[in-house]
mmCIF file of C-alpha atoms in Angstrom:
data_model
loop_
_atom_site.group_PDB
_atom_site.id
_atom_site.type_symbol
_atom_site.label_atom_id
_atom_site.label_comp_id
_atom_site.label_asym_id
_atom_site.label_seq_id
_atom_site.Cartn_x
_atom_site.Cartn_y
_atom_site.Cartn_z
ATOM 1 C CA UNK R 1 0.000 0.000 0.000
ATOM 2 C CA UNK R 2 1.564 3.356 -0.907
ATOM 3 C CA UNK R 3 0.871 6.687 0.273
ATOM 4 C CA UNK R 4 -1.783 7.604 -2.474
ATOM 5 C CA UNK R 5 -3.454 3.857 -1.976
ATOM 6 C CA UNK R 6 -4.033 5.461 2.251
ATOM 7 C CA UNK R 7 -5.384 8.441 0.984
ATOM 8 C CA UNK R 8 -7.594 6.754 -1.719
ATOM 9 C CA UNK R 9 -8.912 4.975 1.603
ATOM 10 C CA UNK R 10 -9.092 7.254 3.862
ATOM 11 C CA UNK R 11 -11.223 8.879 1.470
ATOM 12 C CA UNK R 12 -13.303 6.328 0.429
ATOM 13 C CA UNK R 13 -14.319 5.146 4.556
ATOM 14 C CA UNK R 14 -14.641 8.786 5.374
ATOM 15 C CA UNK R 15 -17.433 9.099 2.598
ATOM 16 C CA UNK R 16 -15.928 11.877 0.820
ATOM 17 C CA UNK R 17 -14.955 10.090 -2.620
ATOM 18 C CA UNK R 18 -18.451 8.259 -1.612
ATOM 19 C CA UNK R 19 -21.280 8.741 -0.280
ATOM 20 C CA UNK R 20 -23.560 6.483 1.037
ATOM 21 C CA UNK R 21 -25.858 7.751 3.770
ATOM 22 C CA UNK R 22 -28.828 10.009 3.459
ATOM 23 C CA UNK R 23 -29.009 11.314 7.489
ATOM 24 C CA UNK R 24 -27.012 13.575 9.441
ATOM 25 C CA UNK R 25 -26.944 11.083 12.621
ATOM 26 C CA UNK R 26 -26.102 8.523 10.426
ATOM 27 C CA UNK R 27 -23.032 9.858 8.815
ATOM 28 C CA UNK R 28 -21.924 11.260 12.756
ATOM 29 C CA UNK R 29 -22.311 7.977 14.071
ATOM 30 C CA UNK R 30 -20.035 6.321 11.444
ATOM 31 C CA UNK R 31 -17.543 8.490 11.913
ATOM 32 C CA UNK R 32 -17.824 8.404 15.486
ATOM 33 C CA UNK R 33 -17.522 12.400 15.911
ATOM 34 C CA UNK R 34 -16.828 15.519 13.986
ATOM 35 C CA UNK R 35 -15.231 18.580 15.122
ATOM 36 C CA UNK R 36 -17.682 21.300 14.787
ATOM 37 C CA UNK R 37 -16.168 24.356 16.303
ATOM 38 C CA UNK R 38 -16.516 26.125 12.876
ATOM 39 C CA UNK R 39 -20.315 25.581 13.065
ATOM 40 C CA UNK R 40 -20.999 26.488 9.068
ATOM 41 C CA UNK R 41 -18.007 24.240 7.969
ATOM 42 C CA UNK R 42 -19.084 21.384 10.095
ATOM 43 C CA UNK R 43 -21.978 21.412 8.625
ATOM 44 C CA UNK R 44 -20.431 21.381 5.397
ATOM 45 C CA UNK R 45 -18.402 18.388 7.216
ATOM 46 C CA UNK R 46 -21.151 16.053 7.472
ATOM 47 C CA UNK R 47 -23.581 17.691 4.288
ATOM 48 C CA UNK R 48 -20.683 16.468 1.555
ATOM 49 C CA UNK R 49 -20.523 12.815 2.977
ATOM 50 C CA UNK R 50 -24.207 12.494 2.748
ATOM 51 C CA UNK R 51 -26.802 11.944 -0.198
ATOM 52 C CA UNK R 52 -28.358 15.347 -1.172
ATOM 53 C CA UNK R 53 -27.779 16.526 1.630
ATOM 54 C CA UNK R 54 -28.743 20.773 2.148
ATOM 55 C CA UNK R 55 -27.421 23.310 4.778
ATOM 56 C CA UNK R 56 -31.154 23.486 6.029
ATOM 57 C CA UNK R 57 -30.940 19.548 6.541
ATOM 58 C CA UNK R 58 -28.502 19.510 8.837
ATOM 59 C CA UNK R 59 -29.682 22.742 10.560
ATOM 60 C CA UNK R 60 -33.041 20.470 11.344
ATOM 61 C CA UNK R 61 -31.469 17.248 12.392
ATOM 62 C CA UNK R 62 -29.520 20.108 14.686
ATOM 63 C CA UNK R 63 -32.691 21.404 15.603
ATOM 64 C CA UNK R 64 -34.343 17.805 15.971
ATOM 65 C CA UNK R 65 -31.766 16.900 18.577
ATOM 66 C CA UNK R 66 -30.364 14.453 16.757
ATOM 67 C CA UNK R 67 -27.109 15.069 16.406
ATOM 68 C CA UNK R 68 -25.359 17.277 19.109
ATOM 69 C CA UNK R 69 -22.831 20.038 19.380
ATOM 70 C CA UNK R 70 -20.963 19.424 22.297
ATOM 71 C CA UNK R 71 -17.538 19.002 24.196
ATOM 72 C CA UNK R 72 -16.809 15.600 23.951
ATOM 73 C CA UNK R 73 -12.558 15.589 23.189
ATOM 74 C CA UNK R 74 -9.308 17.536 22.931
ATOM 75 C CA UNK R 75 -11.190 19.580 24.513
ATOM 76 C CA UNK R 76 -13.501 21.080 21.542
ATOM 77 C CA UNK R 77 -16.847 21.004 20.106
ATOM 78 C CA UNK R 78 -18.112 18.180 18.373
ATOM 79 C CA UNK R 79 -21.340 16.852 16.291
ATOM 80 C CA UNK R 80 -22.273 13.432 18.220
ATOM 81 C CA UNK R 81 -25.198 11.532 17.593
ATOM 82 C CA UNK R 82 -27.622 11.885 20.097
ATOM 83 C CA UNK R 83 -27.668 8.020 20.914
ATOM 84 C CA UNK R 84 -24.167 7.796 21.322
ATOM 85 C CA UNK R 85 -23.048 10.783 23.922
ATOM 86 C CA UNK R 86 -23.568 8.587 26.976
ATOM 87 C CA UNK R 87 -20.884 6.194 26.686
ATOM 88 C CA UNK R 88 -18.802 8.790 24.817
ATOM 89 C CA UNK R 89 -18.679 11.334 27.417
ATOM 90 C CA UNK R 90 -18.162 8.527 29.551
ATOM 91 C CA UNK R 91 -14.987 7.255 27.849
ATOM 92 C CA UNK R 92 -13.686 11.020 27.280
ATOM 93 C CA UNK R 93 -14.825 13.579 29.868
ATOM 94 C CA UNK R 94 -11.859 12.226 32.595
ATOM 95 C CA UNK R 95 -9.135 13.062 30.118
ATOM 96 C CA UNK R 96 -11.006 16.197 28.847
ATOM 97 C CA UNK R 97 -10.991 17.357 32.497
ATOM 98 C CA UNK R 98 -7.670 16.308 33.188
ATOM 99 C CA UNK R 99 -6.518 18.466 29.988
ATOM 100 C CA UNK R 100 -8.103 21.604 31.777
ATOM 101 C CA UNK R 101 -7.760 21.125 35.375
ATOM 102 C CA UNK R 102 -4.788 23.852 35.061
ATOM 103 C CA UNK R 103 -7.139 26.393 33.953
ATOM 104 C CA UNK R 104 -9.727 25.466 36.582
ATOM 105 C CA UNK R 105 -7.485 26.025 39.078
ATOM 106 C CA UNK R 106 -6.170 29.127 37.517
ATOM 107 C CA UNK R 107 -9.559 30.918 37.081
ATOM 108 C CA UNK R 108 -10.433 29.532 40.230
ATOM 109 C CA UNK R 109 -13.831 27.919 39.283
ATOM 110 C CA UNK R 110 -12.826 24.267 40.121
ATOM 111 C CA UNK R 111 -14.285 24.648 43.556
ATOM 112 C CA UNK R 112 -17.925 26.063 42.090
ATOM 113 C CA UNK R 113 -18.375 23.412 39.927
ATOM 114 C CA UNK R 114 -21.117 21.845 41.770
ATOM 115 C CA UNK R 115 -22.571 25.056 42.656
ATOM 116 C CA UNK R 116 -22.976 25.802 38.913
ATOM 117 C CA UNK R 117 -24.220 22.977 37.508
ATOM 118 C CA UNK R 118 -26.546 22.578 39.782
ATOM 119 C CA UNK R 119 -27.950 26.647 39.018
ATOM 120 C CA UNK R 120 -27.505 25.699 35.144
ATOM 121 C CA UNK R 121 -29.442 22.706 36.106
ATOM 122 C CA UNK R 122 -32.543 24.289 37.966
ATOM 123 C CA UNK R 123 -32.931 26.899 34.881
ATOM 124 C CA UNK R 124 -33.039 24.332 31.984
ATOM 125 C CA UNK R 125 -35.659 21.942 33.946
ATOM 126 C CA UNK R 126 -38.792 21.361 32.106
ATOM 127 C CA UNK R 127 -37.607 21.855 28.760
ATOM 128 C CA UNK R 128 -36.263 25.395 28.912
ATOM 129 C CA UNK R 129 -34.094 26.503 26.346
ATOM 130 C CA UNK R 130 -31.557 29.291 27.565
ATOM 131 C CA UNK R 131 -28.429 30.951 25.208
ATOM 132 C CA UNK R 132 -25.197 31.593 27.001
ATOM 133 C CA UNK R 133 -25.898 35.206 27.522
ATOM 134 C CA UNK R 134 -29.169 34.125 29.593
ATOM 135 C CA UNK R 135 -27.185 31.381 32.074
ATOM 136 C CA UNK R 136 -25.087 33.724 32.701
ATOM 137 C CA UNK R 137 -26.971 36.378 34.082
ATOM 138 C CA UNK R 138 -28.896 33.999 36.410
ATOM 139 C CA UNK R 139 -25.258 32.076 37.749
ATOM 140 C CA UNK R 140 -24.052 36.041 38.391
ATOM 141 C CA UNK R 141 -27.636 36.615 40.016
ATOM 142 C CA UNK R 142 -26.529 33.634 42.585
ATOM 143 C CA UNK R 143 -23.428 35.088 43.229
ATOM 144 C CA UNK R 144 -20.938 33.570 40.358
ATOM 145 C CA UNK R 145 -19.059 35.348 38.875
ATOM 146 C CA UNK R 146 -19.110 34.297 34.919
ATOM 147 C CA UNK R 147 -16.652 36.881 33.592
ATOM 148 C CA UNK R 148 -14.290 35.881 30.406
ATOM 149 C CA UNK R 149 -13.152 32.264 30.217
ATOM 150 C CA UNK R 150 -15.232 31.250 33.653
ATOM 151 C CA UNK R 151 -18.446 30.755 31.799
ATOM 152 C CA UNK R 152 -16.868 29.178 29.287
ATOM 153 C CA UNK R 153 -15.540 26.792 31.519
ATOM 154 C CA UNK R 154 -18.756 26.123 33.509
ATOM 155 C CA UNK R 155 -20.357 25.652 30.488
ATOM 156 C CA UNK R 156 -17.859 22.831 29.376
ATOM 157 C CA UNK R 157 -17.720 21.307 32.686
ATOM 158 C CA UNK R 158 -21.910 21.037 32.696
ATOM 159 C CA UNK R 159 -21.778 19.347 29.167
ATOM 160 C CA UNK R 160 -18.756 16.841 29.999
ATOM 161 C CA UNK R 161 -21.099 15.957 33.308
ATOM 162 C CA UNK R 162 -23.387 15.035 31.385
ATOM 163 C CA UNK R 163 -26.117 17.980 32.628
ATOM 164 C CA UNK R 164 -26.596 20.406 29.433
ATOM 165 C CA UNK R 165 -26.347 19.834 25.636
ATOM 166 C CA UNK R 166 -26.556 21.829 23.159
ATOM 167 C CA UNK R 167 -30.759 22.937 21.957
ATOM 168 C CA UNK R 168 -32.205 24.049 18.912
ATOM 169 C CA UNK R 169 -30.710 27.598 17.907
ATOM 170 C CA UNK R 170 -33.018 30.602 18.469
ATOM 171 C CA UNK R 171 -32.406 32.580 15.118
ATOM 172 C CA UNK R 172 -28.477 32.790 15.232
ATOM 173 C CA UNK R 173 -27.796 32.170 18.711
ATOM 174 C CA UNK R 174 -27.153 29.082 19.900
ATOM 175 C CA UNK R 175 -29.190 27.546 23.307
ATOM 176 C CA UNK R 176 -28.383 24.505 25.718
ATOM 177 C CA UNK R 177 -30.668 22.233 26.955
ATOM 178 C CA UNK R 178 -30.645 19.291 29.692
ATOM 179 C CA UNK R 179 -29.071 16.527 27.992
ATOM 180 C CA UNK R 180 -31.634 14.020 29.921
ATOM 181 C CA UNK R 181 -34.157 15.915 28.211
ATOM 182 C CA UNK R 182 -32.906 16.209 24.614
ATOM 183 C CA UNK R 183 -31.568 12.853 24.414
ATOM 184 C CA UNK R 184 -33.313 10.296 26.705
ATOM 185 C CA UNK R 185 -32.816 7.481 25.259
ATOM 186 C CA UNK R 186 -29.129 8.211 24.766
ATOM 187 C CA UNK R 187 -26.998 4.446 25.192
ATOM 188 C CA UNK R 188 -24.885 3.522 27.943
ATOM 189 C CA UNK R 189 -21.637 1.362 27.849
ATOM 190 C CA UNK R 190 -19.844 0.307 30.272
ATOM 191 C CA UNK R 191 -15.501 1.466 29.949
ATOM 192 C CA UNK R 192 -13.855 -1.179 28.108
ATOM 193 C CA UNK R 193 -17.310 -1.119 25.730
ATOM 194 C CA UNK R 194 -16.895 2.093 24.587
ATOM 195 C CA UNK R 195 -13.260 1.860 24.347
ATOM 196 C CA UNK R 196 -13.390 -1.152 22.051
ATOM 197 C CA UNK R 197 -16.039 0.677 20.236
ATOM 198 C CA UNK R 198 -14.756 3.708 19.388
ATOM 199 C CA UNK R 199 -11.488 1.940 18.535
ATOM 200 C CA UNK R 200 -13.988 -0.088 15.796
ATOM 201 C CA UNK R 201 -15.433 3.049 14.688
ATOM 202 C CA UNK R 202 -12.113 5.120 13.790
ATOM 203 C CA UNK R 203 -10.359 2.426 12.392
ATOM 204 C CA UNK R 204 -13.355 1.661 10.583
ATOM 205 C CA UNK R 205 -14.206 5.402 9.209
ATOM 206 C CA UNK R 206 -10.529 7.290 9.587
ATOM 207 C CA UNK R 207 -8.105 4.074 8.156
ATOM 208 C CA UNK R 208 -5.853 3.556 7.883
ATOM 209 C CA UNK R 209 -4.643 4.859 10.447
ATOM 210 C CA UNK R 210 -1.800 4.230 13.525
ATOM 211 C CA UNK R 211 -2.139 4.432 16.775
ATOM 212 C CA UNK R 212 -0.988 7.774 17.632
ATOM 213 C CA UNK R 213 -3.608 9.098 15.301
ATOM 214 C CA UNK R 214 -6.287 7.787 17.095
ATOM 215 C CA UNK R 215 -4.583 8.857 20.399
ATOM 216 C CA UNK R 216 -4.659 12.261 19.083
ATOM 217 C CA UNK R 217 -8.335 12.606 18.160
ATOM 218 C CA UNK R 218 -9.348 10.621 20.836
ATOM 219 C CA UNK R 219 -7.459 12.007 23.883
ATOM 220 C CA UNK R 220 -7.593 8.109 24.808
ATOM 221 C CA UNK R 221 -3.697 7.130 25.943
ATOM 222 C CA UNK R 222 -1.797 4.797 24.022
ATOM 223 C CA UNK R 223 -2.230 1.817 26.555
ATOM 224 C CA UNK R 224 -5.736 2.503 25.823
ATOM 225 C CA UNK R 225 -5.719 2.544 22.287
ATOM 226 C CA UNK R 226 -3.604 -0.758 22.233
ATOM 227 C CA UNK R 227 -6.584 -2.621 24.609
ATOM 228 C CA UNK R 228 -9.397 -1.347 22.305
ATOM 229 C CA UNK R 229 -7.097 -3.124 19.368
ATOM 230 C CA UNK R 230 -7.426 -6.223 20.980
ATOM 231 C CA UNK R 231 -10.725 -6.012 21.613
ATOM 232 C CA UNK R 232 -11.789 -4.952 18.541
ATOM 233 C CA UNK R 233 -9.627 -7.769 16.641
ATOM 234 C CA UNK R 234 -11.774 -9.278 14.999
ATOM 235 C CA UNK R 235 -12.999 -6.192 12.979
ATOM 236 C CA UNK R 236 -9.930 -4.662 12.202
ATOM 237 C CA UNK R 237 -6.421 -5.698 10.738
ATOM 238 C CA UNK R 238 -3.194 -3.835 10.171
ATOM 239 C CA UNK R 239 -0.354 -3.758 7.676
ATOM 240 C CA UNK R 240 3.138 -2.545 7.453
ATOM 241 C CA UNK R 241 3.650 0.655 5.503
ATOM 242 C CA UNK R 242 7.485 2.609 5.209
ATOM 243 C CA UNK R 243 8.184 0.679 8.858
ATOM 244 C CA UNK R 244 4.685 2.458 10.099
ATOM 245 C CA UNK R 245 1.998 0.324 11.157
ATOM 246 C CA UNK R 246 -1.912 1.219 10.071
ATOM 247 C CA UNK R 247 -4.993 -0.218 10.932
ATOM 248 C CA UNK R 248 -8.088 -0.208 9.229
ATOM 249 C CA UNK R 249 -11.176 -2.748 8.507
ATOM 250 C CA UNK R 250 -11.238 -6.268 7.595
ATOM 251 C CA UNK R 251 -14.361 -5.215 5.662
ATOM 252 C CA UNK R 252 -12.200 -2.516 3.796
ATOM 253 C CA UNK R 253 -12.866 -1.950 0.097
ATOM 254 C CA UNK R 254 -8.716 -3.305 -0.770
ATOM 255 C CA UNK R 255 -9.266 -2.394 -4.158
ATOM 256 C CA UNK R 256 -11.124 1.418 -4.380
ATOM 257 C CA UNK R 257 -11.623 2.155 -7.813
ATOM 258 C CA UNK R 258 -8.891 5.244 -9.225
ATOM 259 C CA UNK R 259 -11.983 7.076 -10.455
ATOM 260 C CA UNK R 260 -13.147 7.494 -6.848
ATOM 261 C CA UNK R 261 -9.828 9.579 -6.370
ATOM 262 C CA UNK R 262 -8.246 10.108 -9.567
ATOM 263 C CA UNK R 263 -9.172 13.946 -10.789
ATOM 264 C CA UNK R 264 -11.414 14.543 -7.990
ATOM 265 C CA UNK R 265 -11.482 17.971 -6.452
ATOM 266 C CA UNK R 266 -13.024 18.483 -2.655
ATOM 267 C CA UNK R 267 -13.354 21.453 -0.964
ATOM 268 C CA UNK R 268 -12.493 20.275 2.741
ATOM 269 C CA UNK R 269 -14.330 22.271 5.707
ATOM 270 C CA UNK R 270 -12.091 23.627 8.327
ATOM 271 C CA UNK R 271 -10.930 21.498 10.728
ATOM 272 C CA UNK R 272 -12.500 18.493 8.398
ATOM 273 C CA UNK R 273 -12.085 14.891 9.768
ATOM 274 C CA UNK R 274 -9.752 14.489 6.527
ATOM 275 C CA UNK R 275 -7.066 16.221 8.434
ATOM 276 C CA UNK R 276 -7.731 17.085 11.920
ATOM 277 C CA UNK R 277 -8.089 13.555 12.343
ATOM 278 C CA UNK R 278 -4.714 12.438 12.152
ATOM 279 C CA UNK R 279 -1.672 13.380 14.353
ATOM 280 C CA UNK R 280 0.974 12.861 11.563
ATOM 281 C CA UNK R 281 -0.656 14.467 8.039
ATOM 282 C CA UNK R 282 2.542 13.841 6.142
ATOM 283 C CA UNK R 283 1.032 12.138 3.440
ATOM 284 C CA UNK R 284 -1.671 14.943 2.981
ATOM 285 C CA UNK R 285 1.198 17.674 1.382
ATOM 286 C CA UNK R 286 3.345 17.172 -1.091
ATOM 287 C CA UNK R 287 6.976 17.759 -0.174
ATOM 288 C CA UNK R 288 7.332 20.398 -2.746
ATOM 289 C CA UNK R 289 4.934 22.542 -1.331
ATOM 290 C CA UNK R 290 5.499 21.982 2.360
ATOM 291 C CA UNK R 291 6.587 25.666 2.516
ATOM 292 C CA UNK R 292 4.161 26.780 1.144
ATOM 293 C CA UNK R 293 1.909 24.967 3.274
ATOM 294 C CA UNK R 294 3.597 25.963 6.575
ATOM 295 C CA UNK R 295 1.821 28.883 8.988
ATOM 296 C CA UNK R 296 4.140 31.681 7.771
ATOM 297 C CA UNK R 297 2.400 31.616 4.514
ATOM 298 C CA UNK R 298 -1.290 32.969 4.713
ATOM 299 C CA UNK R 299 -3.773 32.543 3.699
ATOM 300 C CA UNK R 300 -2.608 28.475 3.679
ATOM 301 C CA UNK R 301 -2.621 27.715 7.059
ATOM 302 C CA UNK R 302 -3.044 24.531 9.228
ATOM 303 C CA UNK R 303 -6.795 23.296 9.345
ATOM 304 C CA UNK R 304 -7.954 25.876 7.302
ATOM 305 C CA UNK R 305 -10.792 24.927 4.833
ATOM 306 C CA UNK R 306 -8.693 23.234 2.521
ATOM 307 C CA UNK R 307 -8.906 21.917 -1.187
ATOM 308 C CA UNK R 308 -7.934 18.269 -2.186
ATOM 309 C CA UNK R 309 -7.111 17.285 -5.306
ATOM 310 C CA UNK R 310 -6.649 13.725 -5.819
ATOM 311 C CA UNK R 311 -6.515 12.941 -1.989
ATOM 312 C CA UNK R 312 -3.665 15.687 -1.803
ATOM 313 C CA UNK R 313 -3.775 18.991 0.298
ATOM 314 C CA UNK R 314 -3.237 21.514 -2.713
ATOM 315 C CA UNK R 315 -4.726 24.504 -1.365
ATOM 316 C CA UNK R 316 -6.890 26.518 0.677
ATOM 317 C CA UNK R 317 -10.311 28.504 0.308
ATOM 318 C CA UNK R 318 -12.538 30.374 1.812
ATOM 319 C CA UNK R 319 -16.266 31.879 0.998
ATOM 320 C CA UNK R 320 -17.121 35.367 0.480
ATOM 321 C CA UNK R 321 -21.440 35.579 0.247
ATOM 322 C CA UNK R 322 -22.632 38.492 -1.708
ATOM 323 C CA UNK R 323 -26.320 39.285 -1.940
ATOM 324 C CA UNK R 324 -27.376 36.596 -4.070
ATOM 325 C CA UNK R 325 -24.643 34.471 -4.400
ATOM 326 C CA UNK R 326 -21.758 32.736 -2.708
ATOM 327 C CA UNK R 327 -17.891 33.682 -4.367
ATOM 328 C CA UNK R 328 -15.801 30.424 -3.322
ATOM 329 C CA UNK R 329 -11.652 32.142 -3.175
ATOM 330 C CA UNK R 330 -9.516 29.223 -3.909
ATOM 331 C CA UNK R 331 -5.984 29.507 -3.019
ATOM 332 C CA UNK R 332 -3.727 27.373 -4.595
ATOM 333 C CA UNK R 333 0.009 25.692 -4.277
ATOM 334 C CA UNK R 334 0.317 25.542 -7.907
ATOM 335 C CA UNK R 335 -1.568 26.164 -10.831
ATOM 336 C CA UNK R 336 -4.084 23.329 -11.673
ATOM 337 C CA UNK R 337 -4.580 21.406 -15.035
ATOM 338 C CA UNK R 338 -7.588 22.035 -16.893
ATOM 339 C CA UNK R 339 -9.132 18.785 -15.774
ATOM 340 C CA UNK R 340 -8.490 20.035 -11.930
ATOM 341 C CA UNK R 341 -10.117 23.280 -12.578
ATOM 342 C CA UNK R 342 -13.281 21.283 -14.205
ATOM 343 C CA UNK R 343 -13.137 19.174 -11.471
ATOM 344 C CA UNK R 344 -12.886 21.790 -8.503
ATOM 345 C CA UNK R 345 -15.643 24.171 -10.512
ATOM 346 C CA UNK R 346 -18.050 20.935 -10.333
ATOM 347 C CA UNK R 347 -17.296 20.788 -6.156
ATOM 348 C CA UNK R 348 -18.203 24.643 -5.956
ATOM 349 C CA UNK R 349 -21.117 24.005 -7.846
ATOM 350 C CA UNK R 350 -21.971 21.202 -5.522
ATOM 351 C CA UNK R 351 -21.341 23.493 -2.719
ATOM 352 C CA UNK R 352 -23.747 26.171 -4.046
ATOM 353 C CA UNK R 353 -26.366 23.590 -4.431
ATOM 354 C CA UNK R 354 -25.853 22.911 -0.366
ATOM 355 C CA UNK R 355 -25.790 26.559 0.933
ATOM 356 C CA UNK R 356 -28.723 27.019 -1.543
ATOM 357 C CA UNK R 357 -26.970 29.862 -3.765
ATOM 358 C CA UNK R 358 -25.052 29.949 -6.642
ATOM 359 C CA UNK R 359 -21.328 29.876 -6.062
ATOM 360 C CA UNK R 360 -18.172 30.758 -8.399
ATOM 361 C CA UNK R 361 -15.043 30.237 -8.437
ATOM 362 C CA UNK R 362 -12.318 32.600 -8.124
ATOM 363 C CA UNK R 363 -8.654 31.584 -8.370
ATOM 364 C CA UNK R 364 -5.852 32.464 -7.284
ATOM 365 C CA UNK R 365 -1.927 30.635 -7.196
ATOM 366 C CA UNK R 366 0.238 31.721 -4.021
#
């Protein structure tokens, strides 16, 4: 297997060069989780994997509840499927914590935390809806103070409890909600169950990968990692690749078609589970342009909404809306062939038809 054959893979099980489900939950369970910080690209994130799949889609299985927006790892936000945030925060919230307990201590709200998620609690009970702008006035009303990074904090604390999730938004504001409420019927697993199957589910959706990839987007240790391997033997397999060692499926497609890959353009949300998933992205840039790709060199930075052409990081881009249409600025490493350009034009178009406006492509070579 060669470095082009782990892309062609990785973008095959991620459904990017395919796509196979028609549901928002559906795609989020597969892949287990996807960052969602950048709440317009994540939903760009999960829209491109799926079957005619619109921005309003995913803004209503958002609004249905069933996937979530929450803090789950590293410590950011991520879309989870509703059924699956029990055992998840289960598995991750102890390491999340453990990543943060400096700045608990240092904005000295790691002895409220009881305190507040019991007064976030009280004002979500019987299906209230409240933005962050409204808990926080009634935790100061009690006597918290919820200046700068302290609400923030609370906030993450009450979600990685397992008290508050994220609601419906109210026009562009987003609201929490009590995760009981929203998702009652939300599985539970016990430890080694949900380690063994999130181990199934990245291998599965992110190989091949190594270890210290999933360790990364995890925040599982490596010990970990290796039980949920053996665990999860019997649906996964591994092979030898430039003295590194990936792991994918047994059920993996071993021969993706070049046409899945070959040519193909994508225009790669920021912070998309094609990069940010992966602790070493080496095979993503071509040594040529590894300069070029480097922070130094705006507007190409790392996990920037990227463009891949034929699995390979060759660019960034960003959107610019006008009134009644969408300008997608493509920056790239290198001028593209004509059959690139046809290829990335058809992606833009594809995003257009998702945002629900006409989009056009504007180029430009750094």
């Amino acid at each position: 297997m060669t470095d082009f054959d782990i892309l062609r893979q990785r973008l095959h099980n991620q459904h990017i060069a395919q796509q196979v489900y028609k549901k928002p939950d559906d795609i989020v369970r597969s892949l287990g989780a996807v960052q969602a910080q950048d709440y317009p690209g994540a939903k760009w994130a999960v829209g491109m994997r799926l079957l005619n799949a619109s921005d309003n889609s995913i803004e209503q299985a958002f609004t249905e509840g069933t996937i979530l927006r929450m803090h789950v790892m590293r410590p950011t936000w991520h879309f989870v499927a509703a059924d699956d945030i029990r055992w998840l925060l289960t598995l991750t919230a102890p390491r999340v914590h453990a990543a943060s307990a400096y700045y608990y201590r240092q904005l000295e709200v790691d002895t409220i935390f009881t305190q507040s998620n019991t007064i976030i609690e009280n004002a979500l009970v019987g299906g209230k809806q409240l933005t962050r702008t409204e808990l926080k006035a009634i935790l100061e009303r009690s006597g918290i103070s919820s200046d700068g990074l302290r609400l923030g904090l609370m906030m993450m604390h009450a979600e990685l409890d397992g008290i508050i999730c994220s609601g419906p938004r109210r026009g562009k504001q987003f609201t929490y909600a009590l995760l009981d409420e929203r998702a009652p019927n939300a599985r539970h697993l016990e430890r080694d169950e949900a380690v063994a199957e999130l181990t199934k589910r990245y291998f599965t959706s992110h190989g091949p990968a190594k270890i210290r990839d999933f360790a990364w987007w995890s925040g599982l240790t490596v010990a970990e990692v290796k039980a949920g391997l053996e665990m999860s033997k019997s649906h996964l397999t591994h092979e030898v690749i430039n003295g590194e060692t990936y792991w994918f499926s047994r059920q993996q497609a071993t021969t993706v078609s070049d046409k899945d890959i070959a040519q193909s353009a994508y225009l790669l949300s920021t912070y998309d589970e094609y990069g940010i998933s992966y602790k070493d992205r080496k095979e993503l840039i071509d040594p040529a342009y590894s300069e070029k790709a480097n922070p130094g060199n705006l507007p190409v930075v790392p996990f920037q909404a990227q463009i891949a052409i034929d699995g390979k990081i060759l660019g960034s881009w960003k959107r610019t809306p006008k009134k009644n249409q969408v300008i997608v600025e493509a920056y790239y490493f290198r001028p593209l062939t004509e059959v690139e350009t046809r290829a990335l034009t058809e992606e833009v178009e594809r995003y257009g038809r998702f945002i629900g406006l006409p989009a056009t492509l504007q180029a430009n070579v750094i």
